[in-house]
Coordinates of N, CA and C in Angstrom, one line a residue:
M13 N 0.8 -1.2 0.0 CA 0.0 0.0 0.0 C 0.9 1.3 0.0
K14 N 2.0 1.2 0.8 CA 2.9 2.3 0.9 C 3.5 2.7 -0.5
K15 N 3.8 1.6 -1.3 CA 4.4 1.8 -2.6 C 3.4 2.5 -3.5
I16 N 2.2 2.1 -3.5 CA 1.1 2.7 -4.3 C 0.9 4.1 -4.0
I17 N 0.9 4.5 -2.7 CA 0.7 5.9 -2.3 C 1.9 6.7 -2.8
I18 N 3.1 6.2 -2.7 CA 4.3 7.0 -3.1 C 4.3 7.1 -4.7
L19 N 3.9 6.1 -5.4 CA 3.7 6.2 -6.8 C 2.7 7.2 -7.2
L20 N 1.6 7.3 -6.5 CA 0.5 8.3 -6.8 C 1.0 9.7 -6.5
V21 N 1.8 9.8 -5.4 CA 2.3 11.2 -5.1 C 3.3 11.6 -6.2
C22 N 4.0 10.7 -6.7 CA 4.9 11.0 -7.9 C 4.2 11.4 -9.1
L23 N 3.1 10.7 -9.4 CA 2.3 11.0 -10.6 C 1.6 12.4 -10.4
V24 N 1.2 12.7 -9.2 CA 0.6 14.0 -8.9 C 1.7 15.1 -9.1
W25 N 2.9 14.8 -8.7 CA 4.0 15.8 -8.8 C 4.3 16.0 -10.3
F26 N 4.4 14.9 -11.1 CA 4.6 15.0 -12.5 C 3.5 15.9 -13.1
G27 N 2.3 15.7 -12.7 CA 1.2 16.5 -13.2 C 1.3 18.0 -12.8
F28 N 1.7 18.2 -11.5 CA 1.9 19.6 -11.0 C 3.0 20.3 -11.9
I29 N 4.1 19.6 -12.2 CA 5.1 20.3 -13.0 C 4.5 20.5 -14.4
F30 N 3.8 19.6 -15.0 CA 3.2 19.7 -16.3 C 2.2 20.9 -16.3
Y31 N 1.4 20.9 -15.3 CA 0.4 22.0 -15.2 C 1.1 23.4 -15.1
N32 N 2.2 23.5 -14.4 CA 2.9 24.8 -14.3 C 3.4 25.1 -15.7
S33 N 3.8 24.1 -16.5 CA 4.4 24.4 -17.8 C 3.3 24.8 -18.8
T34 N 2.1 24.5 -18.5 CA 1.0 24.8 -19.5 C 0.5 26.2 -19.3
K35 N 0.9 26.9 -18.3 CA 0.5 28.3 -18.1 C 1.2 29.2 -19.1
P36 N 0.5 30.1 -19.8 CA 1.1 31.0 -20.7 C 2.1 31.9 -19.9
G37 N 3.1 32.4 -20.7 CA 4.1 33.2 -20.1 C 3.6 34.4 -19.2
D38 N 2.6 35.1 -19.7 CA 2.1 36.2 -18.9 C 1.5 35.8 -17.6
V39 N 0.8 34.7 -17.6 CA 0.2 34.1 -16.3 C 1.3 33.7 -15.3
S40 N 2.3 33.0 -15.9 CA 3.4 32.6 -15.0 C 4.1 33.7 -14.5
N41 N 4.3 34.7 -15.3 CA 5.0 36.0 -14.9 C 4.2 36.7 -13.8
A42 N 2.9 36.8 -14.0 CA 2.1 37.4 -13.0 C 2.2 36.7 -11.6
K43 N 2.3 35.4 -11.6 CA 2.4 34.7 -10.4 C 3.7 35.0 -9.7
S44 N 4.8 35.0 -10.5 CA 6.1 35.4 -10.0 C 6.1 36.8 -9.4
Y45 N 5.5 37.7 -10.1 CA 5.5 39.1 -9.6 C 4.7 39.2 -8.4
S46 N 3.7 38.4 -8.2 CA 2.9 38.4 -7.0 C 3.8 38.0 -5.8
L47 N 4.6 37.0 -6.0 CA 5.5 36.6 -5.0 C 6.6 37.6 -4.7
L48 N 7.0 38.3 -5.8 CA 7.9 39.4 -5.7 C 7.4 40.5 -4.9
N49 N 6.1 40.8 -5.0 CA 5.5 41.8 -4.1 C 5.6 41.5 -2.6
K50 N 5.4 40.2 -2.4 CA 5.5 39.7 -1.0 C 6.9 39.9 -0.5
I51 N 7.9 39.6 -1.3 CA 9.3 39.7 -1.0 C 9.6 41.2 -0.8
R52 N 9.1 42.0 -1.6 CA 9.3 43.4 -1.5 C 8.9 44.0 -0.2
T53 N 7.7 43.5 0.3 CA 7.2 43.9 1.6 C 8.2 43.5 2.7
E54 N 8.7 42.3 2.6 CA 9.7 41.9 3.6 C 11.0 42.7 3.5
Y55 N 11.4 43.0 2.3 CA 12.6 43.8 2.0 C 12.6 45.1 2.7
R56 N 11.4 45.7 2.7 CA 11.3 47.1 3.3 C 11.7 47.1 4.7
Q57 N 11.6 45.9 5.3 CA 12.0 45.9 6.8 C 13.5 45.7 7.0
L58 N 14.2 45.5 5.9 CA 15.7 45.3 6.0 C 16.4 46.7 6.1
D59 N 17.6 46.6 6.5 CA 18.5 47.8 6.5 C 19.9 47.3 6.3
G60 N 20.8 48.3 6.0 CA 22.2 47.9 5.9 C 22.8 48.0 4.5
E61 N 24.0 47.5 4.3 CA 24.8 47.7 3.1 C 24.1 46.9 1.9
E62 N 23.5 45.7 2.2 CA 22.9 44.9 1.1 C 21.8 45.7 0.5
K63 N 21.0 46.4 1.3 CA 19.9 47.1 0.8 C 20.4 48.3 -0.1
K64 N 21.5 48.9 0.4 CA 22.0 50.1 -0.4 C 22.5 49.6 -1.7
Q65 N 23.2 48.5 -1.8 CA 23.7 48.0 -3.1 C 22.5 47.7 -4.1
Y66 N 21.5 47.1 -3.5 CA 20.3 46.7 -4.3 C 19.6 47.9 -4.8
N67 N 19.5 49.0 -4.0 CA 18.8 50.2 -4.4 C 19.5 51.0 -5.5
E68 N 20.8 50.7 -5.7 CA 21.6 51.4 -6.7 C 21.2 51.0 -8.1
L69 N 20.6 49.8 -8.3 CA 20.1 49.4 -9.6 C 18.8 50.1 -10.0
P70 N 18.6 50.3 -11.3 CA 17.3 50.9 -11.7 C 16.2 50.0 -11.3
K71 N 15.0 50.6 -10.9 CA 13.9 49.8 -10.4 C 13.5 48.7 -11.3
S72 N 13.4 48.9 -12.6 CA 12.9 47.9 -13.5 C 13.9 46.7 -13.6
A73 N 15.2 47.1 -13.5 CA 16.3 46.0 -13.6 C 16.2 45.2 -12.3
R74 N 15.9 45.8 -11.2 CA 15.8 45.1 -9.9 C 14.7 44.1 -10.0
E75 N 13.5 44.6 -10.4 CA 12.3 43.7 -10.5 C 12.5 42.6 -11.5
E76 N 13.1 42.9 -12.6 CA 13.4 41.8 -13.6 C 14.4 40.7 -13.0
K77 N 15.4 41.2 -12.3 CA 16.4 40.3 -11.7 C 15.8 39.5 -10.7
L78 N 15.0 40.1 -9.8 CA 14.3 39.3 -8.7 C 13.3 38.3 -9.3
N79 N 12.6 38.8 -10.3 CA 11.6 37.9 -10.9 C 12.3 36.7 -11.6
L80 N 13.4 36.9 -12.2 CA 14.1 35.8 -12.8 C 14.6 34.8 -11.8
I81 N 15.1 35.4 -10.7 CA 15.6 34.5 -9.6 C 14.5 33.7 -9.0
I82 N 13.3 34.3 -8.8 CA 12.1 33.6 -8.3 C 11.8 32.4 -9.3
R83 N 11.7 32.7 -10.5 CA 11.3 31.7 -11.5 C 12.2 30.6 -11.6
K84 N 13.5 30.9 -11.6 CA 14.5 29.8 -11.7 C 14.6 29.0 -10.5
N85 N 14.4 29.6 -9.3 CA 14.4 28.8 -8.1 C 13.2 28.0 -8.0
A86 N 12.0 28.4 -8.6 CA 10.8 27.6 -8.6 C 11.1 26.4 -9.5
H87 N 11.8 26.6 -10.6 CA 12.1 25.4 -11.5 C 13.0 24.4 -10.7
A88 N 14.0 24.9 -10.0 CA 14.9 24.0 -9.3 C 14.2 23.3 -8.1
F89 N 13.3 24.0 -7.5 CA 12.5 23.5 -6.3 C 11.6 22.3 -6.8
E90 N 10.9 22.5 -7.9 CA 10.1 21.5 -8.5 C 10.8 20.2 -8.7
Y91 N 12.0 20.3 -9.2 CA 12.8 19.1 -9.5 C 13.5 18.6 -8.3
C92 N 13.8 19.4 -7.4 CA 14.3 18.9 -6.1 C 13.3 18.0 -5.4
V93 N 12.1 18.5 -5.4 CA 11.0 17.6 -4.8 C 10.8 16.4 -5.6
L94 N 10.8 16.5 -6.9 CA 10.7 15.3 -7.8 C 11.8 14.3 -7.5
A95 N 13.0 14.7 -7.3 CA 14.1 13.8 -7.0 C 13.9 13.1 -5.7
V96 N 13.4 13.8 -4.7 CA 13.1 13.2 -3.4 C 12.0 12.1 -3.5
I97 N 11.0 12.5 -4.3 CA 9.9 11.5 -4.5 C 10.4 10.3 -5.2
V98 N 11.1 10.5 -6.3 CA 11.6 9.3 -7.1 C 12.6 8.5 -6.2
S99 N 13.4 9.2 -5.4 CA 14.3 8.4 -4.5 C 13.4 7.6 -3.5
L100 N 12.4 8.1 -3.0 CA 11.5 7.3 -2.1 C 11.0 6.1 -2.8
I101 N 10.5 6.3 -4.0 CA 10.0 5.1 -4.8 C 11.0 4.1 -5.0
L102 N 12.2 4.5 -5.5 CA 13.2 3.5 -5.7 C 13.7 2.8 -4.4
F103 N 13.8 3.5 -3.3 CA 14.1 2.9 -2.1 C 13.0 1.9 -1.6
Q104 N 11.8 2.3 -1.9 CA 10.7 1.4 -1.5 C 10.8 0.1 -2.3
F105 N 11.2 0.1 -3.5 CA 11.4 -1.1 -4.3 C 12.7 -1.7 -4.2
G106 N 13.5 -1.3 -3.2 CA 14.8 -1.9 -2.9 C 16.0 -1.5 -3.7
L107 N 15.8 -0.5 -4.5 CA 17.0 0.0 -5.3 C 17.6 1.2 -4.6
K108 N 18.8 0.9 -4.1 CA 19.5 2.0 -3.3 C 20.9 2.1 -3.8
G109 N 21.6 3.1 -3.3 CA 23.0 3.4 -3.6 C 23.2 4.0 -5.0
K110 N 24.4 3.7 -5.5 CA 24.8 4.4 -6.8 C 23.9 4.0 -7.9
G111 N 23.4 2.8 -8.0 CA 22.4 2.4 -9.0 C 21.2 3.3 -9.0
A112 N 20.7 3.5 -7.8 CA 19.5 4.3 -7.7 C 19.7 5.8 -8.2
V113 N 20.9 6.3 -7.8 CA 21.2 7.7 -8.2 C 21.2 7.9 -9.7
I114 N 21.7 6.9 -10.4 CA 21.7 7.0 -11.9 C 20.3 7.0 -12.4
Y115 N 19.4 6.2 -11.9 CA 18.0 6.1 -12.3 C 17.3 7.4 -12.0
I116 N 17.6 7.9 -10.8 CA 16.9 9.2 -10.3 C 17.3 10.3 -11.2
M117 N 18.6 10.4 -11.5 CA 19.1 11.5 -12.4 C 18.5 11.4 -13.8
F118 N 18.5 10.1 -14.3 CA 17.9 9.9 -15.6 C 16.4 10.4 -15.7
I119 N 15.7 9.9 -14.7 CA 14.2 10.2 -14.7 C 14.0 11.7 -14.6
C120 N 14.7 12.4 -13.7 CA 14.6 13.8 -13.6 C 15.0 14.6 -14.8
L121 N 16.2 14.2 -15.4 CA 16.7 14.9 -16.5 C 15.7 14.6 -17.7
F122 N 15.3 13.4 -17.9 CA 14.4 13.1 -19.0 C 13.1 13.9 -18.9
Y123 N 12.5 14.0 -17.7 CA 11.3 14.8 -17.5 C 11.6 16.3 -17.7
A124 N 12.7 16.8 -17.3 CA 13.1 18.2 -17.5 C 13.1 18.5 -19.0
V125 N 13.7 17.6 -19.8 CA 13.8 17.8 -21.3 C 12.4 17.7 -21.9
L126 N 11.6 16.8 -21.4 CA 10.2 16.7 -21.9 C 9.4 18.0 -21.6
D127 N 9.6 18.5 -20.4 CA 9.0 19.7 -19.9 C 9.3 20.9 -20.8
E128 N 10.6 21.0 -21.1 CA 11.1 22.1 -21.9 C 10.5 22.0 -23.3
F129 N 10.5 20.8 -23.8 CA 10.0 20.5 -25.2 C 8.5 20.9 -25.2
H130 N 7.8 20.6 -24.2 CA 6.4 20.9 -24.1 C 6.2 22.4 -24.1
Q131 N 7.1 23.2 -23.4 CA 6.9 24.6 -23.3 C 7.1 25.3 -24.7
I132 N 7.7 24.7 -25.7 CA 7.8 25.2 -27.0 C 6.4 25.6 -27.5
Y133 N 5.4 24.8 -27.2 CA 4.0 24.9 -27.7 C 3.1 25.7 -26.8
V134 N 3.6 26.3 -25.8 CA 2.8 27.1 -24.9 C 3.0 28.5 -25.2
P135 N 1.9 29.3 -25.5 CA 2.1 30.7 -25.8 C 2.8 31.5 -24.8
G136 N 3.8 32.3 -25.2 CA 4.5 33.2 -24.3 C 5.6 32.4 -23.5
R137 N 5.8 31.2 -23.8 CA 6.9 30.4 -23.1 C 7.9 30.0 -24.1
T138 N 9.1 29.8 -23.6 CA 10.2 29.4 -24.5 C 10.9 28.1 -23.9
S139 N 11.6 27.5 -24.6 CA 12.4 26.3 -24.2 C 13.8 26.7 -24.2
S140 N 14.6 26.3 -23.1 CA 16.0 26.6 -23.1 C 16.8 25.5 -22.4
V141 N 18.0 25.3 -22.9 CA 18.9 24.3 -22.3 C 19.2 24.8 -20.8
R142 N 19.3 26.1 -20.7 CA 19.6 26.6 -19.3 C 18.6 26.2 -18.3
D143 N 17.3 26.2 -18.7 CA 16.2 25.7 -17.8 C 16.4 24.2 -17.5
V144 N 16.7 23.4 -18.5 CA 17.0 22.0 -18.3 C 18.1 21.8 -17.2
L145 N 19.1 22.6 -17.4 CA 20.3 22.5 -16.4 C 19.9 22.9 -15.0
I146 N 19.0 24.0 -14.9 CA 18.6 24.4 -13.6 C 17.7 23.4 -13.0
D147 N 16.8 22.8 -13.8 CA 16.0 21.7 -13.3 C 16.9 20.5 -12.8
F148 N 17.9 20.2 -13.6 CA 18.8 19.1 -13.3 C 19.5 19.4 -12.0
V149 N 20.0 20.6 -11.8 CA 20.7 20.9 -10.6 C 19.8 20.8 -9.4
G150 N 18.5 21.3 -9.6 CA 17.5 21.1 -8.5 C 17.4 19.6 -8.2
S151 N 17.3 18.8 -9.2 CA 17.2 17.3 -8.9 C 18.4 16.8 -8.2
L152 N 19.6 17.3 -8.5 CA 20.8 16.8 -7.8 C 20.8 17.3 -6.4
I153 N 20.3 18.5 -6.1 CA 20.2 18.9 -4.7 C 19.2 18.0 -4.0
G154 N 18.1 17.7 -4.6 CA 17.1 16.8 -4.0 C 17.7 15.4 -3.7
I155 N 18.5 14.9 -4.6 CA 19.2 13.6 -4.4 C 20.1 13.7 -3.2
C156 N 20.9 14.7 -3.1 CA 21.8 14.9 -2.0 C 21.1 15.0 -0.7
V157 N 20.0 15.8 -0.7 CA 19.2 16.0 0.6 C 18.6 14.7 1.0
Y158 N 18.0 13.9 0.0 CA 17.4 12.6 0.4 C 18.5 11.7 1.0
Y159 N 19.6 11.5 0.3 CA 20.6 10.6 0.7 C 21.2 11.0 2.1
L160 N 21.4 12.3 2.3 CA 21.9 12.8 3.6 C 21.0 12.4 4.7
V161 N 19.7 12.7 4.5 CA 18.7 12.4 5.5 C 18.6 10.9 5.7
Y162 N 18.5 10.2 4.6 CA 18.4 8.7 4.8 C 19.6 8.1 5.5
Y163 N 20.8 8.4 5.1 CA 21.9 7.7 5.6 C 22.3 8.3 7.0
L164 N 22.0 9.6 7.3 CA 22.4 10.1 8.6 C 21.4 9.8 9.6
F165 N 20.1 9.7 9.3 CA 19.0 9.5 10.3 C 18.4 8.1 10.2
F166 N 18.0 7.7 9.1 CA 17.3 6.4 9.0 C 18.2 5.3 9.4
N167 N 19.4 5.2 8.7 CA 20.4 4.2 9.0 C 20.9 4.3 10.4
K168 N 20.9 5.4 11.0 CA 21.4 5.6 12.4 C 20.4 4.9 13.3
K169 N 19.1 5.1 13.0 CA 18.1 4.4 13.8 C 18.2 2.9 13.8
K170 N 18.4 2.4 12.5 CA 18.6 1.0 12.4 C 19.8 0.4 13.1
R171 N 20.9 1.2 13.1 CA 22.1 0.8 13.8 C 21.9 0.7 15.3
S172 N 21.2 1.7 15.8 CA 21.0 1.8 17.2 C 20.0 0.7 17.7
R173 N 19.2 0.2 16.8 CA 18.3 -1.0 17.1 C 19.0 -2.3 16.9
G174 N 20.2 -2.3 16.4 CA 21.0 -3.5 16.2 C 20.7 -4.2 14.9
I175 N 20.0 -3.6 14.0 CA 19.7 -4.3 12.7 C 20.9 -4.5 11.9
F176 N 21.9 -3.6 11.9 CA 23.1 -3.8 11.2 C 24.2 -4.6 11.9
N177 N 24.0 -4.8 13.2 CA 25.1 -5.5 14.0 C 24.9 -7.0 14.0

């Protein structure tokens, strides 16, 4: 039952990524700018040298730069989560270690390429190798996070219970 639930979660996440890719460029941009406005509100509470350096940029350049950062981080985050979910699935089916990493990387990279290919046909969206690389880096971060958590905490619990002794 656990395996089925994790597979369903993975399918839902694939759908979530696909859904985000189907949004036209202006809709996606509006969503990013909405988040940017929330960040701007938090920024107003800051002080110091960082704020001074940021304020020296023209306003439109600042907003475009922040919007780009938000959008690219969202890409990376989607694939970070995807890598964690795929890792969970493979571990549930007994595939662990280096072999699993190769499969996880392949699945995430393959879906990133498909996602970018799909965006060619969405109005206001473009496809770029840079986005594929950002997605892939996000998945590598997800793999590292999953493996660190798994081997530092889960295996530690097993060792303390005497499973490995």
